[in-house]
Short mmCIF file of C-alpha atoms in Angstrom, two decimals:
data_model
loop_
_atom_site.label_atom_id
_atom_site.label_comp_id
_atom_site.label_asym_id
_atom_site.label_seq_id
_atom_site.Cartn_x
_atom_site.Cartn_y
_atom_site.Cartn_z
CA MET A 1 -16.75 -0.48 7.58
CA GLN A 2 -17.05 2.43 5.10
CA THR A 3 -16.83 1.27 1.50
CA THR A 4 -16.00 3.68 -1.31
CA LEU A 5 -16.70 2.80 -4.93
CA LEU A 6 -14.62 4.73 -7.48
CA ILE A 7 -15.75 4.64 -11.11
CA GLY A 8 -14.30 6.37 -14.14
CA HIS A 9 -16.35 5.16 -17.11
CA PRO A 10 -18.14 7.85 -19.17
CA TYR A 11 -20.97 5.68 -20.54
CA ASP A 12 -23.67 5.05 -17.93
CA LYS A 13 -24.93 1.95 -19.79
CA SER A 14 -21.50 0.29 -19.78
CA PHE A 15 -20.75 -2.99 -18.04
CA ASN A 16 -18.71 -0.91 -15.55
CA HIS A 17 -21.94 0.79 -14.48
CA VAL A 18 -23.67 -2.61 -14.24
CA ILE A 19 -20.85 -3.65 -11.88
CA LEU A 20 -21.33 -0.45 -9.88
CA ALA A 21 -25.08 -1.10 -9.53
CA LYS A 22 -24.47 -4.71 -8.42
CA LEU A 23 -21.93 -3.63 -5.82
CA LEU A 24 -24.28 -0.95 -4.53
CA GLU A 25 -26.84 -3.73 -3.94
CA ARG A 26 -24.25 -5.52 -1.80
CA HIS A 27 -22.94 -2.33 -0.16
CA PRO A 28 -25.99 -0.02 0.01
CA SER A 29 -24.31 2.48 2.35
CA ALA A 30 -21.21 2.80 0.14
CA THR A 31 -20.00 6.20 -0.99
CA VAL A 32 -19.64 6.55 -4.76
CA ILE A 33 -16.98 8.69 -6.39
CA ASN A 34 -18.12 9.00 -10.00
CA LEU A 35 -15.32 10.97 -11.61
CA VAL A 36 -17.21 11.59 -14.86
CA ALA A 37 -20.47 12.69 -13.20
CA ASP A 38 -18.48 14.97 -10.88
CA GLY A 39 -16.79 16.64 -13.85
CA PHE A 40 -13.33 15.75 -12.52
CA ASN A 41 -10.56 17.08 -14.76
CA PRO A 42 -7.75 14.50 -14.77
CA ALA A 43 -5.22 16.84 -16.38
CA MET A 44 -2.44 18.11 -14.15
CA LEU A 45 -2.60 21.81 -14.97
CA ALA A 46 -0.14 24.59 -14.07
CA ASP A 47 -2.13 25.55 -10.94
CA ASP A 48 -2.10 21.93 -9.77
CA LEU A 49 1.58 21.43 -10.46
CA ALA A 50 2.55 24.66 -8.69
CA LEU A 51 1.09 23.23 -5.47
CA PHE A 52 1.99 19.57 -5.99
CA SER A 53 5.35 19.53 -4.18
CA LYS A 54 3.65 21.04 -1.11
CA GLY A 55 0.94 18.38 -1.08
CA ALA A 56 -1.66 21.07 -1.81
CA TYR A 57 -4.23 21.28 -4.59
CA ALA A 58 -6.11 23.79 -6.72
CA ASP A 59 -9.07 21.57 -7.69
CA PRO A 60 -11.78 21.60 -4.95
CA LEU A 61 -12.81 18.05 -5.91
CA VAL A 62 -9.43 16.87 -4.64
CA GLY A 63 -10.33 17.99 -1.11
CA LYS A 64 -13.74 16.31 -1.37
CA TYR A 65 -12.16 13.04 -2.53
CA GLN A 66 -9.46 13.16 0.15
CA GLU A 67 -12.14 13.64 2.82
CA ILE A 68 -14.03 10.60 1.51
CA LEU A 69 -10.87 8.50 1.35
CA SER A 70 -9.87 9.52 4.87
CA GLN A 71 -13.04 7.77 6.10
CA THR A 72 -12.75 4.73 3.81
CA ASP A 73 -11.97 1.23 5.07
CA LYS A 74 -12.57 -0.56 1.77
CA LEU A 75 -11.86 0.95 -1.65
CA ILE A 76 -13.25 -0.58 -4.83
CA ILE A 77 -12.03 0.82 -8.15
CA ILE A 78 -14.11 0.03 -11.26
CA ALA A 79 -12.55 0.89 -14.62
CA PRO A 80 -12.21 -0.27 -18.20
CA ILE A 81 -8.89 -1.21 -19.76
CA TRP A 82 -8.38 0.89 -22.89
CA TRP A 83 -5.26 0.49 -25.02
CA TYR A 84 -3.82 -1.81 -22.35
CA GLY A 85 -4.12 0.74 -19.58
CA LEU A 86 -6.50 2.57 -17.30
CA PRO A 87 -8.39 5.60 -18.65
CA ALA A 88 -6.81 9.02 -18.17
CA ILE A 89 -9.47 9.98 -15.64
CA ILE A 90 -8.34 7.19 -13.27
CA LYS A 91 -4.65 8.02 -13.76
CA GLY A 92 -5.46 11.69 -13.16
CA PHE A 93 -7.28 10.74 -9.94
CA PHE A 94 -4.07 9.17 -8.63
CA ASP A 95 -1.93 12.08 -9.87
CA LYS A 96 -4.07 14.83 -8.37
CA VAL A 97 -5.66 13.26 -5.27
CA MET A 98 -2.96 11.00 -3.86
CA LEU A 99 -0.71 13.81 -2.72
CA LYS A 100 2.26 14.04 -0.39
CA ASN A 101 1.21 14.36 3.27
CA PHE A 102 -2.15 12.79 2.40
CA ALA A 103 -1.41 9.49 0.65
CA TYR A 104 2.27 9.29 1.53
CA THR A 105 5.18 11.05 3.19
CA GLU A 106 8.84 10.98 2.27
CA VAL A 107 11.35 9.70 4.81
CA ASN A 108 15.01 9.48 3.81
CA GLY A 109 14.08 9.35 0.12
CA ARG A 110 11.55 6.58 0.72
CA LEU A 111 7.78 6.80 0.38
CA VAL A 112 5.80 5.88 3.49
CA GLY A 113 2.12 5.18 2.90
CA GLN A 114 -0.43 7.15 4.92
CA LEU A 115 -3.63 5.38 3.84
CA THR A 116 -3.12 2.35 6.09
CA HIS A 117 -6.66 2.75 7.45
CA ILE A 118 -7.91 1.38 4.10
CA LYS A 119 -7.80 -2.31 4.95
CA GLU A 120 -8.86 -3.70 1.57
CA THR A 121 -8.61 -2.45 -2.01
CA VAL A 122 -10.29 -4.16 -4.95
CA ILE A 123 -9.60 -3.26 -8.56
CA ILE A 124 -12.25 -4.44 -11.02
CA THR A 125 -11.45 -3.96 -14.69
CA THR A 126 -13.17 -4.86 -17.93
CA GLY A 127 -11.99 -5.05 -21.51
CA ILE A 128 -11.67 -7.05 -24.67
CA ALA A 129 -8.36 -8.73 -23.78
CA PRO A 130 -8.42 -11.49 -21.15
CA ALA A 131 -6.42 -11.06 -17.94
CA ILE A 132 -3.77 -13.60 -18.97
CA TYR A 133 -3.04 -11.59 -22.12
CA LEU A 134 -2.82 -8.36 -20.13
CA ARG A 135 -0.42 -9.94 -17.62
CA LEU A 136 1.84 -11.74 -20.08
CA PHE A 137 1.79 -9.75 -23.31
CA ALA A 138 0.47 -6.25 -22.65
CA GLY A 139 2.76 -5.04 -19.87
CA HIS A 140 0.36 -5.93 -17.03
CA PRO A 141 -1.45 -2.58 -16.70
CA ILE A 142 -2.50 -3.31 -13.12
CA GLY A 143 0.85 -4.73 -11.96
CA ALA A 144 2.54 -1.40 -11.14
CA LEU A 145 -0.67 -0.01 -9.63
CA LYS A 146 -1.14 -3.03 -7.39
CA LYS A 147 2.45 -3.81 -6.42
CA ARG A 148 4.00 -0.36 -6.28
CA ILE A 149 1.69 2.67 -6.42
CA LEU A 150 -1.00 1.48 -4.00
CA LYS A 151 1.62 -0.11 -1.76
CA ASP A 152 3.49 3.22 -1.58
CA MET A 153 0.23 4.74 -0.32
CA GLY A 154 -0.05 2.15 2.44
CA LEU A 155 -2.63 -0.10 0.77
CA LYS A 156 -1.57 -3.69 1.37
CA GLN A 157 -4.59 -5.93 0.77
CA VAL A 158 -5.12 -5.41 -2.97
CA LYS A 159 -7.09 -7.77 -5.21
CA TRP A 160 -7.63 -7.54 -8.96
CA PHE A 161 -10.56 -8.99 -10.88
CA HIS A 162 -10.72 -8.60 -14.65
CA LYS A 163 -13.52 -9.46 -17.08
CA GLY A 164 -12.05 -9.93 -20.53
CA ASN A 165 -14.08 -10.57 -23.68
CA VAL A 166 -16.64 -8.21 -22.18
CA THR A 167 -18.45 -7.66 -25.52
CA LYS A 168 -18.92 -11.38 -26.29
CA SER A 169 -21.62 -12.75 -23.98
CA ALA A 170 -24.09 -10.99 -21.71
CA ALA A 171 -24.84 -14.31 -19.97
CA ASN A 172 -21.15 -14.88 -19.29
CA ASN A 173 -20.78 -11.30 -17.99
CA LYS A 174 -23.72 -11.81 -15.63
CA LYS A 175 -22.30 -15.09 -14.32
CA TRP A 176 -18.87 -13.49 -13.80
CA LEU A 177 -20.41 -10.50 -12.04
CA GLY A 178 -22.34 -12.71 -9.64
CA ALA A 179 -19.17 -14.59 -8.71
CA VAL A 180 -17.09 -11.43 -8.26
CA ALA A 181 -19.80 -9.62 -6.26
CA LYS A 182 -19.73 -12.48 -3.73
CA LYS A 183 -15.95 -12.11 -3.35
CA VAL A 184 -16.09 -8.35 -2.96
#
């Protein structure tokens, strides 16, 4: 099973990077897509948009990421929640990489997922707000990603783990991380 770890946090001493290191201990042969370290530009620019409807791309990193994802069986996304949503770099990854004829096709006005070879997807997020607050009062920032976007790409086994109050207790973070690492 080829595991791919996707991270989009700019600060290499963040708890997101601690999570990445822990998961690399458990999955030492995993491929890491570090969007920040790669210099990935999440903005959909004119060159990108001109090719978008054809399922083509201008950014060479898109091809690299598509190649990695085409060999992935398990995808783990690690990201912070900022202002009740995912960072722009993660959103831009979905906008620019998950293109027509790669991540999905259109049949009679319906999207048909093409990434069915990815058998499991795990989304791990961190933030100040607890998961219950995000789900009930902040528009559930992972709800549409989990139940619609990833599903439209053919990803069916999607789990979400969130560590709220991330700045409060290092001991609590460590305990949470140990429990989540065993489940992932």
